Coordinates of C-alpha atoms in Angstrom, one line a residue:
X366 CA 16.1 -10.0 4.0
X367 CA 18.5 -7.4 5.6
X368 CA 17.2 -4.0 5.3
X369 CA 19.5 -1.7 3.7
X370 CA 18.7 2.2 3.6
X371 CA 20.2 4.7 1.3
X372 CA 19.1 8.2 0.7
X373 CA 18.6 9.3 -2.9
X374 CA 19.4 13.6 -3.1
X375 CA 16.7 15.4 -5.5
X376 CA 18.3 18.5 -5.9
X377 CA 16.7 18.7 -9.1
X378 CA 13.5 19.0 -8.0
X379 CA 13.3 20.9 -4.8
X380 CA 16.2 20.2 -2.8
X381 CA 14.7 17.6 -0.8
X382 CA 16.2 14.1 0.2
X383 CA 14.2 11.4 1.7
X384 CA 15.7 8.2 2.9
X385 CA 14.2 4.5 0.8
X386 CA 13.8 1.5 2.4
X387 CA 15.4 -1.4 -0.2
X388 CA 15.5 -5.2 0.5
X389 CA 18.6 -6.8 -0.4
X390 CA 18.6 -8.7 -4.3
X391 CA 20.4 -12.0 -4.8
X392 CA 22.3 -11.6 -7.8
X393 CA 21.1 -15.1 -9.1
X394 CA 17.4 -14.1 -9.2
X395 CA 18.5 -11.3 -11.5
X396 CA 20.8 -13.1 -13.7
X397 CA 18.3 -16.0 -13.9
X398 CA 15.4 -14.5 -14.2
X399 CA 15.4 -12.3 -17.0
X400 CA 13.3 -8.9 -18.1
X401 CA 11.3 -8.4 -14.8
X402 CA 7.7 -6.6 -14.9
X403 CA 7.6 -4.1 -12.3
X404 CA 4.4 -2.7 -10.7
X405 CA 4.4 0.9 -8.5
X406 CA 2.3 1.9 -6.3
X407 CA 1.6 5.6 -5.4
X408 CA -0.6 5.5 -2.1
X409 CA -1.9 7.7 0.5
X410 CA 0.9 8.0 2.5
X411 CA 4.0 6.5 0.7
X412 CA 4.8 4.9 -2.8
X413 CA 6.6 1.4 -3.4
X414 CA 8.3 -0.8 -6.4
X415 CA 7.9 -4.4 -7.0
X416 CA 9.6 -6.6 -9.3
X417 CA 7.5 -10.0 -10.7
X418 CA 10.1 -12.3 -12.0
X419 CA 8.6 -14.9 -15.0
X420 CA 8.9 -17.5 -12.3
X421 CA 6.6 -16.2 -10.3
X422 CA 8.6 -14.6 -7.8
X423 CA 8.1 -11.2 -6.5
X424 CA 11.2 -9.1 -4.9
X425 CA 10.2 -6.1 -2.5
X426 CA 12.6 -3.2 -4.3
X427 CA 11.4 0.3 -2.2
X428 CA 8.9 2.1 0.0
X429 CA 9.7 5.9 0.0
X430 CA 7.7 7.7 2.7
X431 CA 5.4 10.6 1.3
X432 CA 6.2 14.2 2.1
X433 CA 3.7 16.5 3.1
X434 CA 3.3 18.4 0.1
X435 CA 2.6 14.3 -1.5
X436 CA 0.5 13.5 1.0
X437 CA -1.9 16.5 0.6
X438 CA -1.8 16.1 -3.1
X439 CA -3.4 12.7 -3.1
X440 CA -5.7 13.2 0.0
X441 CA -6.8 16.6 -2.2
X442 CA -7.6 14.5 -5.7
X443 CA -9.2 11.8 -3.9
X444 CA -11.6 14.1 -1.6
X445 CA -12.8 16.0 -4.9
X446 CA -16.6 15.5 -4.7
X447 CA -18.9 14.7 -7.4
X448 CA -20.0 16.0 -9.9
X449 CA -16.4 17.2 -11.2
X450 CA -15.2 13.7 -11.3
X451 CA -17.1 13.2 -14.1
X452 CA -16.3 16.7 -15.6
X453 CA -14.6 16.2 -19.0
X454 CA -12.0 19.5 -17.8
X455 CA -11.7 18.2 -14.3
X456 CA -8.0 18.6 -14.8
X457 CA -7.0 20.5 -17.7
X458 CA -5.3 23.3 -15.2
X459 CA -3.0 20.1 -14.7
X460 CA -2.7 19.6 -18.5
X461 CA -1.6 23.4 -19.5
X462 CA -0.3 24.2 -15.7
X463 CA -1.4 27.5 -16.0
X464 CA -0.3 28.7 -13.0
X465 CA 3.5 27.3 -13.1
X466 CA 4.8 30.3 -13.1
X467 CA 2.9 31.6 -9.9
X468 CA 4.4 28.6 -7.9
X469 CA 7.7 28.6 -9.2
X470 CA 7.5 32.5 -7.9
X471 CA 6.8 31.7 -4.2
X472 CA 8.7 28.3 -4.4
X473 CA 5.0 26.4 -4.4
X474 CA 5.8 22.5 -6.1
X475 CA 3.4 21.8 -9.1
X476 CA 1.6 18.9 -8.8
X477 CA 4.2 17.1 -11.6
X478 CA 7.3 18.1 -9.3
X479 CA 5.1 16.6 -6.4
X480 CA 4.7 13.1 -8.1
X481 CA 8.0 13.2 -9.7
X482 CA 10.3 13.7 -6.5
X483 CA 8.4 10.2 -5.8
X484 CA 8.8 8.7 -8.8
X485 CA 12.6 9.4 -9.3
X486 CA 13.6 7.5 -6.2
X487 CA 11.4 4.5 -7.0
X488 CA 12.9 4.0 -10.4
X489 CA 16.4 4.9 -9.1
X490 CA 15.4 1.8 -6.4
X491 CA 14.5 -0.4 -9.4
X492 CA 17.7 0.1 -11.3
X493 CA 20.4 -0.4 -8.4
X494 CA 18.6 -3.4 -7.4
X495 CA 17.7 -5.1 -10.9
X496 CA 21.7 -3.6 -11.9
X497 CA 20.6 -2.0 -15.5
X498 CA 17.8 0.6 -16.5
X499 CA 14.4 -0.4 -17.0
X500 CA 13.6 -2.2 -20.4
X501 CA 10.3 -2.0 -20.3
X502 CA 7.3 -0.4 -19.4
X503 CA 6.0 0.4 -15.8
X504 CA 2.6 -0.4 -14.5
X505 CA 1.2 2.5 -11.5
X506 CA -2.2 1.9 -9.3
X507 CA -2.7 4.8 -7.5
X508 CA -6.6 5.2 -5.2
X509 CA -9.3 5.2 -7.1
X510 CA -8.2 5.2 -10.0
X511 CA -10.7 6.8 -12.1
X512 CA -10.1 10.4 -10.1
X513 CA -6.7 10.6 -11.9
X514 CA -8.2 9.9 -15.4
X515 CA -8.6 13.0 -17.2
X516 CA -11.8 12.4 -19.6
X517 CA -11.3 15.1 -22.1
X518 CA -8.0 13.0 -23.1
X519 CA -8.3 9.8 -21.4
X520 CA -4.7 10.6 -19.8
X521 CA -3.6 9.6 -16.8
X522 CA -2.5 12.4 -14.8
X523 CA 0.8 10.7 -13.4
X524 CA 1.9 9.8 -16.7
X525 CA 4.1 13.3 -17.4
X526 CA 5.5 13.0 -14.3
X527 CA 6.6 9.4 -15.0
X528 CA 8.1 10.1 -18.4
X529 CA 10.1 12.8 -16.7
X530 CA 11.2 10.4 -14.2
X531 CA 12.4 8.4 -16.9
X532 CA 9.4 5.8 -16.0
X533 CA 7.4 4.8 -19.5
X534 CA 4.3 4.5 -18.3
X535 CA 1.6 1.6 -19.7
X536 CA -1.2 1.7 -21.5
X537 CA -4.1 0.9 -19.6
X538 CA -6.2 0.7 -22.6
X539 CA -6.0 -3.0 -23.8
X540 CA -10.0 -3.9 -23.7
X541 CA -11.4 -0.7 -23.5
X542 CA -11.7 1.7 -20.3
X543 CA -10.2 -0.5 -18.3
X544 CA -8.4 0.9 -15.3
X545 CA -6.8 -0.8 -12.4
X546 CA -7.1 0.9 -9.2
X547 CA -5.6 0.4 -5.8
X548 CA -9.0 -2.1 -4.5
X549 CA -8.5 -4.3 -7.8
X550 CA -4.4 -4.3 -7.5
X551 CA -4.5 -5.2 -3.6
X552 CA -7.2 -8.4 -3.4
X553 CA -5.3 -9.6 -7.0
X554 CA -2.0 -9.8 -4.8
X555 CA -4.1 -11.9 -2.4
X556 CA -5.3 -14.2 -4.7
X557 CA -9.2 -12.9 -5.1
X558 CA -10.9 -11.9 -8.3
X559 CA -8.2 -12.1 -10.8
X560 CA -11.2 -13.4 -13.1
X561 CA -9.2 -15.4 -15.4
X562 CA -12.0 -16.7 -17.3
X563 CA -12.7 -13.2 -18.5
X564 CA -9.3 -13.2 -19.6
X565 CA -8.5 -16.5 -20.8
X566 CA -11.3 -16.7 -22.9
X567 CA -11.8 -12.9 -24.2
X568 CA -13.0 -12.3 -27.0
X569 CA -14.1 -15.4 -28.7
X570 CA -15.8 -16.5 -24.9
X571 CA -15.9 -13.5 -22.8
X572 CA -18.0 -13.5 -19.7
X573 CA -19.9 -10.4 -18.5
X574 CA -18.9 -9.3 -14.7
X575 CA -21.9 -10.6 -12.7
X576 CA -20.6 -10.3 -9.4
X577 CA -23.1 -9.3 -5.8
X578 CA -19.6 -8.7 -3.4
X579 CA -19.2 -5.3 -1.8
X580 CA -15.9 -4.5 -0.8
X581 CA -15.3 -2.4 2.1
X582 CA -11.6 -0.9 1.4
X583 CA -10.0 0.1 4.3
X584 CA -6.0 1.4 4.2
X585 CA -4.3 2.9 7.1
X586 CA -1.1 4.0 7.1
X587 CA 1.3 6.1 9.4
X588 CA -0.5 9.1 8.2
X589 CA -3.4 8.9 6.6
X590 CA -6.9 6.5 6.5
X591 CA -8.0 5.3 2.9
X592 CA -12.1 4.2 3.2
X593 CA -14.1 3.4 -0.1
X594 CA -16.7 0.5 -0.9
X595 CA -17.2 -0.2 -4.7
X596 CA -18.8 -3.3 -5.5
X597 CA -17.0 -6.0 -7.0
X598 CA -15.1 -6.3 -9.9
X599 CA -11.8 -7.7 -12.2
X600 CA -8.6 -7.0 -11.5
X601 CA -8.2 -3.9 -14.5
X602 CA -11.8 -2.9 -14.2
X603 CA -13.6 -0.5 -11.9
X604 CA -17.0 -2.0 -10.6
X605 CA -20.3 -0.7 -11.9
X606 CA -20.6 0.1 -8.1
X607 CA -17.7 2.3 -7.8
X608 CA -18.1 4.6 -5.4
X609 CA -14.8 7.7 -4.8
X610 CA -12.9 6.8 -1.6
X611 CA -11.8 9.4 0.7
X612 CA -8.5 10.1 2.8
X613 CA -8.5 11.2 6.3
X614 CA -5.1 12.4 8.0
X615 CA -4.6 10.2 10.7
X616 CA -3.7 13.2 12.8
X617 CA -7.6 13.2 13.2
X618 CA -7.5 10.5 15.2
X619 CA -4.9 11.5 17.3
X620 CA -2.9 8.3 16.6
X621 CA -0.8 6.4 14.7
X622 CA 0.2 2.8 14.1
X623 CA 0.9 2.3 17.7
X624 CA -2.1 3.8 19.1
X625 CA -3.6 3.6 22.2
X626 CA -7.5 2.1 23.1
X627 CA -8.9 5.0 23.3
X628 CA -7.4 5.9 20.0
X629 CA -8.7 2.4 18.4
X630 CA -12.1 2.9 19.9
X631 CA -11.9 6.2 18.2
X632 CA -11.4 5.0 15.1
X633 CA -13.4 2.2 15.1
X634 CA -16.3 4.7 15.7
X635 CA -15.2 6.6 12.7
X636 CA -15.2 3.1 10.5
X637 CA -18.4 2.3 11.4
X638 CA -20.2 5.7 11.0
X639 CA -17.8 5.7 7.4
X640 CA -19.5 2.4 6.1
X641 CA -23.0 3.2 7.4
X642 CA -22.4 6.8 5.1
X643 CA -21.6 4.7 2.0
X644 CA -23.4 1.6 1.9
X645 CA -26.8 3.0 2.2
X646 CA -29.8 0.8 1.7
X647 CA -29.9 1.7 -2.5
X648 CA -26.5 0.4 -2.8
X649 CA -25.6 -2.5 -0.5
X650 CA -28.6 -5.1 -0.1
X651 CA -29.4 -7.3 3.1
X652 CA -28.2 -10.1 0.8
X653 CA -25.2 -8.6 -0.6
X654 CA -21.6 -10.7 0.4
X655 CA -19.5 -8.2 1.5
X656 CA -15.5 -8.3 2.2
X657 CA -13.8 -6.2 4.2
X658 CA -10.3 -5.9 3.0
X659 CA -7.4 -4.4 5.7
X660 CA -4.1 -3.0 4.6
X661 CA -1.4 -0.4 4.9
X662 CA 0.8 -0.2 7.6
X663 CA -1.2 -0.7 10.3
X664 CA -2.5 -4.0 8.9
X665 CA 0.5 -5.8 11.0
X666 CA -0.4 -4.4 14.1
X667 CA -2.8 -6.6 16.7
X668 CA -4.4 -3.7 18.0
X669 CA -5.7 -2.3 14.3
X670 CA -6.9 -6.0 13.3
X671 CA -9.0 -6.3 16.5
X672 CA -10.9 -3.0 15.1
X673 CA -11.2 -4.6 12.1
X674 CA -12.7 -8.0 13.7
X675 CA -15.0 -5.6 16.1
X676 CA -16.1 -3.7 12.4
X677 CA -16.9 -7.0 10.7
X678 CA -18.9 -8.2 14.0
X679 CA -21.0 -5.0 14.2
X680 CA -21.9 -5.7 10.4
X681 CA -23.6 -9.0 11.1
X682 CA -25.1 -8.0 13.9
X683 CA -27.0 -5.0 11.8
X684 CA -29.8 -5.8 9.8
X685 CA -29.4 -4.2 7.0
X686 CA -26.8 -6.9 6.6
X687 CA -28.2 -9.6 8.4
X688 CA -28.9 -11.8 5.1
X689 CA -25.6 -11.4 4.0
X690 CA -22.1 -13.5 3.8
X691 CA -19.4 -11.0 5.9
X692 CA -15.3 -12.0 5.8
X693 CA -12.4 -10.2 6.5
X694 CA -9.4 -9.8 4.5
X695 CA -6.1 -8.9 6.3
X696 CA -3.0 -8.4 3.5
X697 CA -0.7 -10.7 3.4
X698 CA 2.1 -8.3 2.3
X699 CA 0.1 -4.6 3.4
X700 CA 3.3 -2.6 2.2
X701 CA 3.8 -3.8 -0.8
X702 CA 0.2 -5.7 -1.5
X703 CA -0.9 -2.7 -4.7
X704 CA 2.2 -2.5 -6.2
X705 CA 2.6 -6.8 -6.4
X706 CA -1.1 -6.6 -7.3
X707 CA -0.5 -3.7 -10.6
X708 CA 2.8 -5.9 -11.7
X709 CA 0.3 -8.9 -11.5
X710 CA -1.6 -7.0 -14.4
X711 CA 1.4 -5.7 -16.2
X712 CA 2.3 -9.7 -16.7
X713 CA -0.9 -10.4 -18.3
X714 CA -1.4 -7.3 -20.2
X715 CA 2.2 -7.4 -21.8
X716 CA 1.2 -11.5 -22.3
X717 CA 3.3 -13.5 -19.8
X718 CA 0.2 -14.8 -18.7
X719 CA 0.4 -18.8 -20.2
X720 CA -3.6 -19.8 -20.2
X721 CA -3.1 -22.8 -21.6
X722 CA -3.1 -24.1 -18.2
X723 CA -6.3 -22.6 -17.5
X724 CA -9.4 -25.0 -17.0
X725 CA -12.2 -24.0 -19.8
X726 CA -14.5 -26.4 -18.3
X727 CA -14.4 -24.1 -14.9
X728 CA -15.4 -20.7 -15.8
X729 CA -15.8 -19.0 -12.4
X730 CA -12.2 -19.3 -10.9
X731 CA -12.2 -16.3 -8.6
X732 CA -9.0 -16.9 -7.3
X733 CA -5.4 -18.0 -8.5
X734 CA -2.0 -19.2 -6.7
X735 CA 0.4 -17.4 -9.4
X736 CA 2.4 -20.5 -11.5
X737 CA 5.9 -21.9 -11.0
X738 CA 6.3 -19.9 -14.3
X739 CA 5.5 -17.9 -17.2
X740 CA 5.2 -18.5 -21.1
X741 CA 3.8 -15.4 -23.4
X742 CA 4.3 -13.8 -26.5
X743 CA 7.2 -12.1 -25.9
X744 CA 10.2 -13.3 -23.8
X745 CA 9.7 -11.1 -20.2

């Protein structure tokens, strides 16, 4: 599709305009395909829209390019060690902004203003390109999910900054704490571990998660590198393995996605050293399978998959996973991949999902080709 770029001004906000990247829309997939879901995705480096059509088709809407102030946000919230993940007022200075004020004094954004001048663009994206304002409401993935929860409320910390983007935000709370963070959202838009059988056939046959894949998560973008290895799980769950990820500026490596070898080798050091820090022996085992999924930006570019191939050799050549089943997962789409895989989940959550197609008899289908097209509760 022809790229077309138009700048969206935020004078509201902080006087800042930012050029989005939209693909072109053919009227007649709007007309004919009514009541889109959309999915967002709020990453390390830059957020993106997708629309999921009840045919099954997905239509790249925007990628808006982080600013600094974004960037450092989410690298910030995603390198908060333990143990104040866990802490029940982890973010209640975010709830009550206490110190709003003191910003707004020295011209500081809050950390709503932050996610909002990404938001606003995004949605703006959405409604030029769908031609009306959105009907309905928006699924977000952002990393590791369960670092934006706050646990004295069960909020989601981007929420107020959606609503005042005019985004309505869902409700991640269908079966419990179920969550659907950026690892879940990425290998559902490639067709892994949708787990429909847990879906189909909740609650009258629901089948406990009993998975032994590790997946080592690795994200880089233009500016930032996303590591994290949780073990498997369901596309809206976190695994019982989840381990927090951590962002690294890409600065560090002196690169970016056109680096040079001795920039790679660099970095493929650092991925190495990264995995052997976070699988340790008491949480990967020899006969573990493990994936190693690639996306982000630099997911397109031959010289970042050959570090990838070089990391997933070095792995079965060690012996800690020398009993173990090793693949590597390139994205398909590495741009858009989270936001396709969160508007995956906003189709089946809102019930577009028609399971009377699904196979009882086979209940271990890990992964799904999505249908010619949708039936649900509701007309979407």
């Amino acid at each position: 599709m022809v790229k077309i770029f138009s700048c969206f001004s935020r004078m509201l906000l902080l006087l800042l305009a930012r050029c989005v990247v939209t693909e072109s829309v053919d009227p007649g997939l709007i007309a004919f395909n009514a009541k889109p879901v959309l999915g967002i995705h709020l990453g390390s480096s830059y957020g993106t829209v997708v629309a999921y059509f009840p045919n099954g088709t997905f239509l790249n809407i925007a990628k808006v390019d982080g600013t600094p102030s974004y960037i450092n946000f989410v690298r910030r919230e995603m390198n908060k060690r333990q143990p104040s993940l866990w802490n029940q007022n982890r973010h209640d200075q975010y709830g009550r902004e206490r110190f709003v004020w003191l910003k707004k004094l020295f011209g500081i954004p809050t950390w709503t203003e932050i996610l909002t001048e990404m938001l606003l663009p995004l949605r703006q994206a959405a409604e030029v390109a769908l031609g009306s304002p959105l009907q309905r409401e928006v699924s977000i993935t952002v990393p590791g999910m369960q670092t934006w929860i706050t646990y004295g409320t069960g909020e989601f910390i981007v929420n107020p900054a959606a609503r005042l983007s005019g985004i309505q935000p869902s409700i991640n709370d269908i079966r419990g704490p179920i969550y659907n963070p950026e690892v879940n959202a990425v290998l559902a838009a490639n067709g892994h571990y949708l787990c429909l059988e847990d879906w189909c056939l909740w609650p009258e046959g629901y089948i406990d998660i009993d998975r032994s894949t590790m997946i080592y998560y690795i994200s880089i973008t233009n500016s930032a590198v996303y590591t994290t290895i949780i073990e498997m799980s369901c596309l809206g769950y976190n695994g019982p393995g989840y381990v927090p990820g951590n962002i690294e500026l890409l600065s560090k490596f002196e690169t970016g996605t056109n680096a040079s070898a001795p920039a790679l080798d660099k970095l493929e050091a650092f991925l190495r050293s990264k995995l052997t820090r976070l699988c340790t022996p008491k949480t990967c085992w020899p006969d573990d399978e493990y994936l190693v999924v690639f996306t982000g930006e630099a997911a397109s570019k031959p010289g970042y998959v050959s570090v990838m191939e070089n990391v997933v050799d070095s792995m079965r050549q060690d012996k800690q996973f020398k009993d173990g089943k090793i693949e590597l997962l390139i994205s398909e789409d590495p741009i858009y991949d989270a936001a396709k895989g969160t508007a995956i989940w906003a189709r089946m959550v809102s019930g577009g999902f028609n399971c009377s197609s699904y196979d009882r008899e086979n209940d271990r289908q890990d992964s799904w080709d999505p249908p010619e097209a949708w039936s649900g509760r509701d007309e979407l």
